Amino acid sequence: MDRDTWTPPAAPAARGAGTVGTLYGSRLFLRPEHAAARATVETFLAGDGPVVWEIGFDHGIVLLDAARAHPDVRYLGAEIRRKRVEAVLPNAPPNCLPVRADARALVALIPDERLTHVLVQFPTPALHGHHWLFTPEVRDGWRRALAPGGSVTVQTDVPALVGWVDALFAGWGEGAAPPLGGASSRRARVCARDGLTVWTRSFLRPDAAHSR
Ligand SMILES: C[S@@+](CC[C@H](N)C(=O)[O-])C[C@H]1O[C@@H](n2cnc3c(N)ncnc32)[C@H](O)[C@@H]1O
């Protein structure tokens, strides 16, 4: 896949309710057999205080570093690759919950206005619409889950991806990046090593008055 010529895939045709393409289905965590996972996430998110949600944490470099640097902030992580999650889990401090999940299913467990930040660093430039994260439906899920003043931060080295997210978040203001610890993700390190241009965008959740 050539990052310079990549273009976003077409959205898959809708099939009833739910997000098409979500690993195990977008309503996975609402099924009775996943009650324990649901309870774990709900307990982690209970109460007040800032919550950062990192999607696609991969090796957990940024997630773990941020959680250690900010013990007063909770860090929820979603990653679809099981082995990555299993490797990160034993190293997670109490304010960090790495979950093996497709973010498009996990969002259902996040109460309205509970998050302060969503972070997506170097999202995969999907080749198929079923794997594509940056759809209006996913954006609206994040917006529902974000508190007033909350933001979505996206970092990428793919030119067409930054154009796409700029258009997707049109009408959102300029947001603040989440509190992090200073470590660079694996892809960020590759970009720095190879001198690649990296774009970082933070989009502020529109308030209700502006969003209708
Ligand atoms: C290109 S990698 C970037 C990893 C890391 N954030 C970095 O900056 O190096 C994208 C990551 O997102 C994960 N991912 C892709 N789609 C996802 C989804 N729907 N939910 C959760 N994780 C996802 C992939 O498994 C992969 O680890």
PDB file of C-alpha atoms and ligand atoms in Angstrom, residues 3 54-59 62 78-81 84 101-104 120-125 131 133 155 185-188, ligand 1:
ATOM      1  CA  ARG A   3       0.629   5.938   1.550  1.00  0.00           C
ATOM      2  CA  GLU A  54      -6.765   5.505  22.762  1.00  0.00           C
ATOM      3  CA  ILE A  55      -7.868   3.524  19.725  1.00  0.00           C
ATOM      4  CA  GLY A  56      -5.318   1.198  18.122  1.00  0.00           C
ATOM      5  CA  PHE A  57      -2.709   1.277  20.906  1.00  0.00           C
ATOM      6  CA  ASP A  58      -0.708  -1.556  19.293  1.00  0.00           C
ATOM      7  CA  HIS A  59       2.302  -2.148  21.587  1.00  0.00           C
ATOM      8  CA  VAL A  62       1.904   5.676  24.328  1.00  0.00           C
ATOM      9  CA  ALA A  78      -8.948  -0.443  22.371  1.00  0.00           C
ATOM     10  CA  GLU A  79      -6.879  -2.711  20.148  1.00  0.00           C
ATOM     11  CA  ILE A  80      -8.132  -5.479  17.878  1.00  0.00           C
ATOM     12  CA  ARG A  81      -4.941  -7.566  17.905  1.00  0.00           C
ATOM     13  CA  ARG A  84      -0.765  -6.996  21.511  1.00  0.00           C
ATOM     14  CA  ALA A 101     -11.917  -4.816  21.109  1.00  0.00           C
ATOM     15  CA  ASP A 102     -12.896  -3.174  17.905  1.00  0.00           C
ATOM     16  CA  ALA A 103     -13.406   0.455  18.854  1.00  0.00           C
ATOM     17  CA  ARG A 104     -16.649   0.421  16.894  1.00  0.00           C
ATOM     18  CA  VAL A 120      -6.069   7.786  17.216  1.00  0.00           C
ATOM     19  CA  GLN A 121      -2.417   7.761  16.272  1.00  0.00           C
ATOM     20  CA  PHE A 122      -1.520   6.603  12.800  1.00  0.00           C
ATOM     21  CA  PRO A 123      -4.782   4.824  11.986  1.00  0.00           C
ATOM     22  CA  THR A 124      -4.487   2.081   9.423  1.00  0.00           C
ATOM     23  CA  PRO A 125      -5.201   3.425   5.919  1.00  0.00           C
ATOM     24  CA  HIS A 131     -12.274  -1.759   8.205  1.00  0.00           C
ATOM     25  CA  LEU A 133     -12.825   3.889  11.138  1.00  0.00           C
ATOM     26  CA  GLN A 155      -2.192  11.800  13.894  1.00  0.00           C
ATOM     27  CA  SER A 185       4.435   5.432  19.162  1.00  0.00           C
ATOM     28  CA  ARG A 186       6.090   2.893  16.920  1.00  0.00           C
ATOM     29  CA  ARG A 187       4.818   4.540  13.754  1.00  0.00           C
ATOM     30  CA  ALA A 188       5.797   8.001  15.025  1.00  0.00           C
TER      31      ALA A 188
HETATM   32  C1  LIG B   1      -1.069   1.475  11.867  1.00  0.00           C
HETATM   33  S1  LIG B   1      -1.256   0.846  13.483  1.00  0.00           S
HETATM   34  C2  LIG B   1      -0.730   2.227  14.504  1.00  0.00           C
HETATM   35  C3  LIG B   1      -0.398   1.781  15.888  1.00  0.00           C
HETATM   36  C4  LIG B   1       0.059   2.855  16.866  1.00  0.00           C
HETATM   37  N1  LIG B   1      -1.059   3.728  17.245  1.00  0.00           N
HETATM   38  C5  LIG B   1       1.202   3.661  16.322  1.00  0.00           C
HETATM   39  O1  LIG B   1       1.058   4.887  16.220  1.00  0.00           O
HETATM   40  O2  LIG B   1       2.243   3.073  16.037  1.00  0.00           O
HETATM   41  C6  LIG B   1      -3.028   0.867  13.730  1.00  0.00           C
HETATM   42  C7  LIG B   1      -3.467   0.041  14.917  1.00  0.00           C
HETATM   43  O3  LIG B   1      -4.870   0.168  15.076  1.00  0.00           O
HETATM   44  C8  LIG B   1      -5.431  -1.110  15.329  1.00  0.00           C
HETATM   45  N2  LIG B   1      -6.830  -1.032  14.879  1.00  0.00           N
HETATM   46  C9  LIG B   1      -7.261  -0.931  13.586  1.00  0.00           C
HETATM   47  N3  LIG B   1      -8.603  -0.841  13.553  1.00  0.00           N
HETATM   48  C10 LIG B   1      -9.033  -0.867  14.842  1.00  0.00           C
HETATM   49  C11 LIG B   1     -10.320  -0.818  15.455  1.00  0.00           C
HETATM   50  N4  LIG B   1     -11.431  -0.730  14.711  1.00  0.00           N
HETATM   51  N5  LIG B   1     -10.406  -0.859  16.806  1.00  0.00           N
HETATM   52  C12 LIG B   1      -9.272  -0.975  17.563  1.00  0.00           C
HETATM   53  N6  LIG B   1      -8.020  -1.031  17.031  1.00  0.00           N
HETATM   54  C13 LIG B   1      -7.902  -0.985  15.695  1.00  0.00           C
HETATM   55  C14 LIG B   1      -4.532  -2.066  14.566  1.00  0.00           C
HETATM   56  O4  LIG B   1      -4.598  -3.397  15.059  1.00  0.00           O
HETATM   57  C15 LIG B   1      -3.154  -1.425  14.783  1.00  0.00           C
HETATM   58  O5  LIG B   1      -2.540  -1.890  15.965  1.00  0.00           O
END
